[in-house]
PDB file of N, CA and C in Angstrom:
ATOM      1  N   UNK A   1     132.310  18.962 118.387  1.00 53.00           N
ATOM      2  CA  UNK A   1     131.033  18.248 118.279  1.00 53.00           C
ATOM      3  C   UNK A   1     131.247  16.860 117.685  1.00 53.00           C
ATOM      4  N   UNK A   2     130.583  15.843 118.199  1.00 60.00           N
ATOM      5  CA  UNK A   2     130.744  14.499 117.634  1.00 60.00           C
ATOM      6  C   UNK A   2     130.460  14.511 116.146  1.00 60.00           C
ATOM      7  N   UNK A   3     131.170  13.799 115.336  1.00 70.00           N
ATOM      8  CA  UNK A   3     132.193  12.803 115.686  1.00 70.00           C
ATOM      9  C   UNK A   3     133.605  13.374 115.694  1.00 70.00           C
ATOM     10  N   UNK A   4     133.778  14.683 115.797  1.00 83.00           N
ATOM     11  CA  UNK A   4     135.103  15.294 115.749  1.00 83.00           C
ATOM     12  C   UNK A   4     135.804  15.188 117.096  1.00 83.00           C
ATOM     13  N   UNK A   5     137.093  14.826 117.053  1.00 87.00           N
ATOM     14  CA  UNK A   5     137.869  14.746 118.289  1.00 87.00           C
ATOM     15  C   UNK A   5     138.492  16.098 118.590  1.00 87.00           C
ATOM     16  N   UNK A   6     138.987  16.254 119.791  1.00 90.00           N
ATOM     17  CA  UNK A   6     139.672  17.480 120.177  1.00 90.00           C
ATOM     18  C   UNK A   6     138.802  18.350 121.065  1.00 90.00           C
ATOM     19  N   UNK A   7     139.291  19.556 121.276  1.00 91.00           N
ATOM     20  CA  UNK A   7     138.573  20.548 122.071  1.00 91.00           C
ATOM     21  C   UNK A   7     138.159  21.661 121.115  1.00 91.00           C
ATOM     22  N   UNK A   8     136.889  22.003 121.135  1.00 92.00           N
ATOM     23  CA  UNK A   8     136.318  22.953 120.173  1.00 92.00           C
ATOM     24  C   UNK A   8     135.741  24.172 120.859  1.00 92.00           C
ATOM     25  N   UNK A   9     135.858  25.307 120.184  1.00 93.00           N
ATOM     26  CA  UNK A   9     135.172  26.542 120.551  1.00 93.00           C
ATOM     27  C   UNK A   9     134.274  26.854 119.356  1.00 93.00           C
ATOM     28  N   UNK A  10     133.020  26.480 119.430  1.00 90.00           N
ATOM     29  CA  UNK A  10     132.127  26.631 118.285  1.00 90.00           C
ATOM     30  C   UNK A  10     132.595  25.753 117.143  1.00 90.00           C
ATOM     31  N   UNK A  11     132.836  26.332 115.972  1.00 89.00           N
ATOM     32  CA  UNK A  11     133.315  25.587 114.811  1.00 89.00           C
ATOM     33  C   UNK A  11     134.831  25.650 114.647  1.00 89.00           C
ATOM     34  N   UNK A  12     135.546  26.043 115.691  1.00 93.00           N
ATOM     35  CA  UNK A  12     137.004  26.161 115.613  1.00 93.00           C
ATOM     36  C   UNK A  12     137.666  25.245 116.634  1.00 93.00           C
ATOM     37  N   UNK A  13     138.673  24.512 116.168  1.00 93.00           N
ATOM     38  CA  UNK A  13     139.392  23.577 117.036  1.00 93.00           C
ATOM     39  C   UNK A  13     140.456  24.323 117.830  1.00 93.00           C
ATOM     40  N   UNK A  14     140.436  24.131 119.135  1.00 95.00           N
ATOM     41  CA  UNK A  14     141.403  24.733 120.050  1.00 95.00           C
ATOM     42  C   UNK A  14     142.526  23.755 120.376  1.00 95.00           C
ATOM     43  N   UNK A  15     142.191  22.475 120.439  1.00 94.00           N
ATOM     44  CA  UNK A  15     143.153  21.459 120.833  1.00 94.00           C
ATOM     45  C   UNK A  15     142.919  20.201 120.009  1.00 94.00           C
ATOM     46  N   UNK A  16     143.964  19.729 119.358  1.00 91.00           N
ATOM     47  CA  UNK A  16     143.882  18.499 118.569  1.00 91.00           C
ATOM     48  C   UNK A  16     144.377  17.333 119.410  1.00 91.00           C
ATOM     49  N   UNK A  17     143.699  16.203 119.280  1.00 89.00           N
ATOM     50  CA  UNK A  17     144.061  14.982 119.987  1.00 89.00           C
ATOM     51  C   UNK A  17     144.209  13.894 118.939  1.00 89.00           C
ATOM     52  N   UNK A  18     145.285  13.132 119.018  1.00 86.00           N
ATOM     53  CA  UNK A  18     145.482  12.128 117.991  1.00 86.00           C
ATOM     54  C   UNK A  18     146.146  10.857 118.488  1.00 86.00           C
ATOM     55  N   UNK A  19     145.921   9.794 117.727  1.00 88.00           N
ATOM     56  CA  UNK A  19     146.533   8.495 117.979  1.00 88.00           C
ATOM     57  C   UNK A  19     147.059   7.988 116.650  1.00 88.00           C
ATOM     58  N   UNK A  20     148.250   7.439 116.656  1.00 89.00           N
ATOM     59  CA  UNK A  20     148.840   6.843 115.452  1.00 89.00           C
ATOM     60  C   UNK A  20     149.304   5.435 115.777  1.00 89.00           C
ATOM     61  N   UNK A  21     148.961   4.488 114.921  1.00 93.00           N
ATOM     62  CA  UNK A  21     149.387   3.103 115.088  1.00 93.00           C
ATOM     63  C   UNK A  21     150.134   2.678 113.832  1.00 93.00           C
ATOM     64  N   UNK A  22     151.297   2.086 114.007  1.00 93.00           N
ATOM     65  CA  UNK A  22     152.056   1.595 112.867  1.00 93.00           C
ATOM     66  C   UNK A  22     153.308   0.863 113.308  1.00 93.00           C
ATOM     67  N   UNK A  23     153.659  -0.175 112.566  1.00 93.00           N
ATOM     68  CA  UNK A  23     154.857  -0.976 112.864  1.00 93.00           C
ATOM     69  C   UNK A  23     154.888  -1.463 114.312  1.00 93.00           C
ATOM     70  N   UNK A  24     153.729  -1.883 114.809  1.00 94.00           N
ATOM     71  CA  UNK A  24     153.591  -2.425 116.170  1.00 94.00           C
ATOM     72  C   UNK A  24     153.884  -1.391 117.260  1.00 94.00           C
ATOM     73  N   UNK A  25     153.764  -0.115 116.903  1.00 94.00           N
ATOM     74  CA  UNK A  25     153.985   0.969 117.863  1.00 94.00           C
ATOM     75  C   UNK A  25     152.762   1.879 117.844  1.00 94.00           C
ATOM     76  N   UNK A  26     152.298   2.236 119.035  1.00 93.00           N
ATOM     77  CA  UNK A  26     151.190   3.171 119.156  1.00 93.00           C
ATOM     78  C   UNK A  26     151.707   4.436 119.818  1.00 93.00           C
ATOM     79  N   UNK A  27     151.403   5.572 119.221  1.00 91.00           N
ATOM     80  CA  UNK A  27     151.777   6.842 119.826  1.00 91.00           C
ATOM     81  C   UNK A  27     150.542   7.731 119.878  1.00 91.00           C
ATOM     82  N   UNK A  28     150.550   8.655 120.809  1.00 89.00           N
ATOM     83  CA  UNK A  28     149.405   9.539 120.976  1.00 89.00           C
ATOM     84  C   UNK A  28     149.904  10.897 121.452  1.00 89.00           C
ATOM     85  N   UNK A  29     149.050  11.875 121.322  1.00 90.00           N
ATOM     86  CA  UNK A  29     149.451  13.195 121.774  1.00 90.00           C
ATOM     87  C   UNK A  29     148.348  14.218 121.597  1.00 90.00           C
ATOM     88  N   UNK A  30     148.668  15.433 121.967  1.00 89.00           N
ATOM     89  CA  UNK A  30     147.723  16.529 121.795  1.00 89.00           C
ATOM     90  C   UNK A  30     148.482  17.798 121.492  1.00 89.00           C
ATOM     91  N   UNK A  31     147.793  18.713 120.872  1.00 92.00           N
ATOM     92  CA  UNK A  31     148.367  20.016 120.535  1.00 92.00           C
ATOM     93  C   UNK A  31     147.377  21.090 120.962  1.00 92.00           C
ATOM     94  N   UNK A  32     147.710  21.801 122.011  1.00 94.00           N
ATOM     95  CA  UNK A  32     146.880  22.890 122.524  1.00 94.00           C
ATOM     96  C   UNK A  32     147.424  24.191 121.958  1.00 94.00           C
ATOM     97  N   UNK A  33     146.622  24.881 121.186  1.00 96.00           N
ATOM     98  CA  UNK A  33     147.035  26.143 120.570  1.00 96.00           C
ATOM     99  C   UNK A  33     146.976  27.266 121.607  1.00 96.00           C
ATOM    100  N   UNK A  34     148.149  27.710 122.035  1.00 97.00           N
ATOM    101  CA  UNK A  34     148.215  28.790 123.026  1.00 97.00           C
ATOM    102  C   UNK A  34     148.355  30.148 122.342  1.00 97.00           C
ATOM    103  N   UNK A  35     149.466  30.342 121.644  1.00 96.00           N
ATOM    104  CA  UNK A  35     149.724  31.632 120.986  1.00 96.00           C
ATOM    105  C   UNK A  35     150.162  31.377 119.540  1.00 96.00           C
ATOM    106  N   UNK A  36     149.517  30.435 118.913  1.00 93.00           N
ATOM    107  CA  UNK A  36     149.824  30.020 117.551  1.00 93.00           C
ATOM    108  C   UNK A  36     149.475  31.116 116.547  1.00 93.00           C
ATOM    109  N   UNK A  37     150.332  31.276 115.529  1.00 94.00           N
ATOM    110  CA  UNK A  37     150.027  32.175 114.416  1.00 94.00           C
ATOM    111  C   UNK A  37     148.979  31.474 113.557  1.00 94.00           C
ATOM    112  N   UNK A  38     147.744  31.870 113.700  1.00 94.00           N
ATOM    113  CA  UNK A  38     146.627  31.188 113.038  1.00 94.00           C
ATOM    114  C   UNK A  38     146.584  31.416 111.533  1.00 94.00           C
ATOM    115  N   UNK A  39     147.339  32.381 111.024  1.00 94.00           N
ATOM    116  CA  UNK A  39     147.302  32.640 109.575  1.00 94.00           C
ATOM    117  C   UNK A  39     147.841  31.463 108.771  1.00 94.00           C
ATOM    118  N   UNK A  40     148.675  30.622 109.360  1.00 92.00           N
ATOM    119  CA  UNK A  40     149.188  29.442 108.658  1.00 92.00           C
ATOM    120  C   UNK A  40     148.055  28.502 108.268  1.00 92.00           C
ATOM    121  N   UNK A  41     147.007  28.480 109.039  1.00 91.00           N
ATOM    122  CA  UNK A  41     145.880  27.578 108.765  1.00 91.00           C
ATOM    123  C   UNK A  41     145.025  28.050 107.595  1.00 91.00           C
ATOM    124  N   UNK A  42     145.255  29.284 107.117  1.00 89.00           N
ATOM    125  CA  UNK A  42     144.537  29.788 105.946  1.00 89.00           C
ATOM    126  C   UNK A  42     144.937  29.055 104.667  1.00 89.00           C
ATOM    127  N   UNK A  43     146.055  28.355 104.701  1.00 91.00           N
ATOM    128  CA  UNK A  43     146.607  27.709 103.517  1.00 91.00           C
ATOM    129  C   UNK A  43     146.292  26.218 103.432  1.00 91.00           C
ATOM    130  N   UNK A  44     145.608  25.682 104.427  1.00 90.00           N
ATOM    131  CA  UNK A  44     145.305  24.247 104.449  1.00 90.00           C
ATOM    132  C   UNK A  44     143.859  24.037 104.905  1.00 90.00           C
ATOM    133  N   UNK A  45     143.417  22.805 104.827  1.00 87.00           N
ATOM    134  CA  UNK A  45     142.147  22.410 105.444  1.00 87.00           C
ATOM    135  C   UNK A  45     142.531  21.684 106.728  1.00 87.00           C
ATOM    136  N   UNK A  46     142.506  22.392 107.863  1.00 83.00           N
ATOM    137  CA  UNK A  46     142.993  21.812 109.120  1.00 83.00           C
ATOM    138  C   UNK A  46     142.290  20.505 109.469  1.00 83.00           C
ATOM    139  N   UNK A  47     143.094  19.513 109.773  1.00 80.00           N
ATOM    140  CA  UNK A  47     142.608  18.181 110.164  1.00 80.00           C
ATOM    141  C   UNK A  47     141.714  17.565 109.092  1.00 80.00           C
ATOM    142  N   UNK A  48     141.757  18.109 107.890  1.00 82.00           N
ATOM    143  CA  UNK A  48     140.934  17.587 106.804  1.00 82.00           C
ATOM    144  C   UNK A  48     139.453  17.869 106.974  1.00 82.00           C
ATOM    145  N   UNK A  49     139.096  18.836 107.813  1.00 84.00           N
ATOM    146  CA  UNK A  49     137.702  19.139 108.112  1.00 84.00           C
ATOM    147  C   UNK A  49     137.274  20.402 107.371  1.00 84.00           C
ATOM    148  N   UNK A  50     136.654  20.212 106.235  1.00 87.00           N
ATOM    149  CA  UNK A  50     136.178  21.328 105.409  1.00 87.00           C
ATOM    150  C   UNK A  50     135.163  22.165 106.193  1.00 87.00           C
ATOM    151  N   UNK A  51     135.331  23.489 106.164  1.00 87.00           N
ATOM    152  CA  UNK A  51     134.379  24.387 106.803  1.00 87.00           C
ATOM    153  C   UNK A  51     134.584  24.591 108.292  1.00 87.00           C
ATOM    154  N   UNK A  52     135.631  23.993 108.852  1.00 89.00           N
ATOM    155  CA  UNK A  52     135.931  24.173 110.276  1.00 89.00           C
ATOM    156  C   UNK A  52     137.192  25.007 110.405  1.00 89.00           C
ATOM    157  N   UNK A  53     137.326  25.716 111.500  1.00 91.00           N
ATOM    158  CA  UNK A  53     138.477  26.581 111.701  1.00 91.00           C
ATOM    159  C   UNK A  53     139.367  26.118 112.837  1.00 91.00           C
ATOM    160  N   UNK A  54     140.349  26.932 113.124  1.00 94.00           N
ATOM    161  CA  UNK A  54     141.284  26.684 114.212  1.00 94.00           C
ATOM    162  C   UNK A  54     141.360  27.968 115.036  1.00 94.00           C
ATOM    163  N   UNK A  55     141.478  27.825 116.335  1.00 96.00           N
ATOM    164  CA  UNK A  55     141.592  28.985 117.214  1.00 96.00           C
ATOM    165  C   UNK A  55     142.691  28.737 118.237  1.00 96.00           C
ATOM    166  N   UNK A  56     142.941  29.709 119.075  1.00 97.00           N
ATOM    167  CA  UNK A  56     143.964  29.589 120.117  1.00 97.00           C
ATOM    168  C   UNK A  56     143.441  30.227 121.402  1.00 97.00           C
ATOM    169  N   UNK A  57     144.117  29.901 122.491  1.00 97.00           N
ATOM    170  CA  UNK A  57     143.755  30.533 123.767  1.00 97.00           C
ATOM    171  C   UNK A  57     143.940  32.043 123.680  1.00 97.00           C
ATOM    172  N   UNK A  58     145.034  32.484 123.052  1.00 98.00           N
ATOM    173  CA  UNK A  58     145.287  33.923 122.921  1.00 98.00           C
ATOM    174  C   UNK A  58     144.169  34.612 122.158  1.00 98.00           C
ATOM    175  N   UNK A  59     143.742  34.004 121.050  1.00 97.00           N
ATOM    176  CA  UNK A  59     142.662  34.585 120.245  1.00 97.00           C
ATOM    177  C   UNK A  59     141.356  34.637 121.031  1.00 97.00           C
ATOM    178  N   UNK A  60     141.016  33.549 121.686  1.00 97.00           N
ATOM    179  CA  UNK A  60     139.740  33.471 122.411  1.00 97.00           C
ATOM    180  C   UNK A  60     139.704  34.394 123.624  1.00 97.00           C
ATOM    181  N   UNK A  61     140.834  34.562 124.292  1.00 97.00           N
ATOM    182  CA  UNK A  61     140.870  35.390 125.504  1.00 97.00           C
ATOM    183  C   UNK A  61     141.223  36.848 125.218  1.00 97.00           C
ATOM    184  N   UNK A  62     141.669  37.131 123.986  1.00 97.00           N
ATOM    185  CA  UNK A  62     142.004  38.500 123.624  1.00 97.00           C
ATOM    186  C   UNK A  62     143.259  39.030 124.285  1.00 97.00           C
ATOM    187  N   UNK A  63     144.141  38.115 124.687  1.00 97.00           N
ATOM    188  CA  UNK A  63     145.418  38.507 125.287  1.00 97.00           C
ATOM    189  C   UNK A  63     146.434  37.401 125.024  1.00 97.00           C
ATOM    190  N   UNK A  64     147.708  37.751 125.057  1.00 98.00           N
ATOM    191  CA  UNK A  64     148.759  36.769 124.797  1.00 98.00           C
ATOM    192  C   UNK A  64     148.791  35.715 125.901  1.00 98.00           C
ATOM    193  N   UNK A  65     148.706  34.453 125.514  1.00 97.00           N
ATOM    194  CA  UNK A  65     148.790  33.331 126.449  1.00 97.00           C
ATOM    195  C   UNK A  65     149.955  32.457 125.998  1.00 97.00           C
ATOM    196  N   UNK A  66     151.075  32.536 126.706  1.00 97.00           N
ATOM    197  CA  UNK A  66     152.267  31.769 126.362  1.00 97.00           C
ATOM    198  C   UNK A  66     152.143  30.331 126.869  1.00 97.00           C
ATOM    199  N   UNK A  67     152.820  29.423 126.203  1.00 96.00           N
ATOM    200  CA  UNK A  67     152.844  28.025 126.621  1.00 96.00           C
ATOM    201  C   UNK A  67     153.326  27.924 128.070  1.00 96.00           C
ATOM    202  N   UNK A  68     154.317  28.725 128.429  1.00 95.00           N
ATOM    203  CA  UNK A  68     154.860  28.686 129.794  1.00 95.00           C
ATOM    204  C   UNK A  68     153.809  29.035 130.849  1.00 95.00           C
ATOM    205  N   UNK A  69     152.780  29.817 130.476  1.00 96.00           N
ATOM    206  CA  UNK A  69     151.714  30.159 131.421  1.00 96.00           C
ATOM    207  C   UNK A  69     150.706  29.031 131.579  1.00 96.00           C
ATOM    208  N   UNK A  70     150.631  28.164 130.590  1.00 96.00           N
ATOM    209  CA  UNK A  70     149.611  27.117 130.550  1.00 96.00           C
ATOM    210  C   UNK A  70     150.141  25.776 131.030  1.00 96.00           C
ATOM    211  N   UNK A  71     151.431  25.534 130.862  1.00 94.00           N
ATOM    212  CA  UNK A  71     152.000  24.212 131.081  1.00 94.00           C
ATOM    213  C   UNK A  71     151.764  23.663 132.493  1.00 94.00           C
ATOM    214  N   UNK A  72     152.111  24.425 133.508  1.00 94.00           N
ATOM    215  CA  UNK A  72     151.975  23.926 134.887  1.00 94.00           C
ATOM    216  C   UNK A  72     150.522  23.620 135.260  1.00 94.00           C
ATOM    217  N   UNK A  73     149.564  24.538 135.041  1.00 96.00           N
ATOM    218  CA  UNK A  73     148.180  24.199 135.387  1.00 96.00           C
ATOM    219  C   UNK A  73     147.617  23.071 134.516  1.00 96.00           C
ATOM    220  N   UNK A  74     148.057  22.984 133.259  1.00 94.00           N
ATOM    221  CA  UNK A  74     147.601  21.892 132.394  1.00 94.00           C
ATOM    222  C   UNK A  74     148.074  20.554 132.951  1.00 94.00           C
ATOM    223  N   UNK A  75     149.359  20.457 133.296  1.00 94.00           N
ATOM    224  CA  UNK A  75     149.895  19.200 133.803  1.00 94.00           C
ATOM    225  C   UNK A  75     149.269  18.828 135.152  1.00 94.00           C
ATOM    226  N   UNK A  76     149.012  19.820 135.997  1.00 96.00           N
ATOM    227  CA  UNK A  76     148.349  19.552 137.281  1.00 96.00           C
ATOM    228  C   UNK A  76     146.943  19.000 137.059  1.00 96.00           C
ATOM    229  N   UNK A  77     146.212  19.585 136.131  1.00 95.00           N
ATOM    230  CA  UNK A  77     144.860  19.097 135.825  1.00 95.00           C
ATOM    231  C   UNK A  77     144.902  17.703 135.219  1.00 95.00           C
ATOM    232  N   UNK A  78     145.878  17.456 134.340  1.00 92.00           N
ATOM    233  CA  UNK A  78     146.035  16.138 133.732  1.00 92.00           C
ATOM    234  C   UNK A  78     146.224  15.077 134.816  1.00 92.00           C
ATOM    235  N   UNK A  79     147.122  15.360 135.776  1.00 96.00           N
ATOM    236  CA  UNK A  79     147.367  14.406 136.863  1.00 96.00           C
ATOM    237  C   UNK A  79     146.113  14.156 137.693  1.00 96.00           C
ATOM    238  N   UNK A  80     145.361  15.206 137.938  1.00 97.00           N
ATOM    239  CA  UNK A  80     144.138  15.070 138.731  1.00 97.00           C
ATOM    240  C   UNK A  80     143.083  14.247 137.991  1.00 97.00           C
ATOM    241  N   UNK A  81     142.856  14.559 136.740  1.00 94.00           N
ATOM    242  CA  UNK A  81     141.823  13.871 135.958  1.00 94.00           C
ATOM    243  C   UNK A  81     142.168  12.399 135.760  1.00 94.00           C
ATOM    244  N   UNK A  82     143.437  12.116 135.461  1.00 92.00           N
ATOM    245  CA  UNK A  82     143.842  10.747 135.164  1.00 92.00           C
ATOM    246  C   UNK A  82     144.419  10.017 136.375  1.00 92.00           C
ATOM    247  N   UNK A  83     144.359  10.655 137.553  1.00 96.00           N
ATOM    248  CA  UNK A  83     144.824  10.066 138.806  1.00 96.00           C
ATOM    249  C   UNK A  83     146.196   9.411 138.626  1.00 96.00           C
ATOM    250  N   UNK A  84     147.153  10.231 138.199  1.00 95.00           N
ATOM    251  CA  UNK A  84     148.491   9.721 137.942  1.00 95.00           C
ATOM    252  C   UNK A  84     149.530  10.739 138.395  1.00 95.00           C
ATOM    253  N   UNK A  85     150.780  10.318 138.364  1.00 94.00           N
ATOM    254  CA  UNK A  85     151.900  11.203 138.651  1.00 94.00           C
ATOM    255  C   UNK A  85     152.767  11.264 137.405  1.00 94.00           C
ATOM    256  N   UNK A  86     152.998  12.456 136.906  1.00 91.00           N
ATOM    257  CA  UNK A  86     153.833  12.628 135.720  1.00 91.00           C
ATOM    258  C   UNK A  86     155.295  12.738 136.146  1.00 91.00           C
ATOM    259  N   UNK A  87     156.168  12.110 135.363  1.00 89.00           N
ATOM    260  CA  UNK A  87     157.593  12.137 135.622  1.00 89.00           C
ATOM    261  C   UNK A  87     158.272  12.674 134.386  1.00 89.00           C
ATOM    262  N   UNK A  88     159.093  13.681 134.551  1.00 82.00           N
ATOM    263  CA  UNK A  88     159.806  14.276 133.425  1.00 82.00           C
ATOM    264  C   UNK A  88     161.038  13.457 133.102  1.00 82.00           C
ATOM    265  N   UNK A  89     161.352  13.337 131.827  1.00 79.00           N
ATOM    266  CA  UNK A  89     162.572  12.612 131.439  1.00 79.00           C
ATOM    267  C   UNK A  89     163.803  13.398 131.858  1.00 79.00           C
ATOM    268  N   UNK A  90     163.621  14.664 132.241  1.00 73.00           N
ATOM    269  CA  UNK A  90     164.734  15.494 132.701  1.00 73.00           C
ATOM    270  C   UNK A  90     164.989  15.341 134.190  1.00 73.00           C
ATOM    271  N   UNK A  91     164.052  14.666 134.921  1.00 61.00           N
ATOM    272  CA  UNK A  91     164.218  14.451 136.357  1.00 61.00           C
ATOM    273  C   UNK A  91     165.316  13.418 136.592  1.00 61.00           C
ATOM    274  N   UNK A  92     166.254  13.710 137.495  1.00 61.00           N
ATOM    275  CA  UNK A  92     167.282  12.705 137.793  1.00 61.00           C
ATOM    276  C   UNK A  92     166.667  11.528 138.537  1.00 61.00           C
ATOM    277  N   UNK A  93     167.086  10.334 138.191  1.00 56.00           N
ATOM    278  CA  UNK A  93     166.619   9.115 138.864  1.00 56.00           C
ATOM    279  C   UNK A  93     165.284   8.759 138.423  1.00 56.00           C
TER     280      UNK A  93
END
């Protein structure tokens, strides 16, 4: 919910999105919780947001969701939404 960034399921963050700027370098990224051990978040205030939680695809769907199951459809959707072609640094040439 605005003004919070990321992807939310109610009051729990499923995916964090961030941008960092420093020393004339800008970096960005996201963290999609697939099968994360959520108990680690019991020891911190995630993203500095008091009263908000963290969730995962596995928790929300009630079944194990591995990163390997999500990666290909996620990247395909990313390319479609942003009208781009992703190139892996592992691809030759």
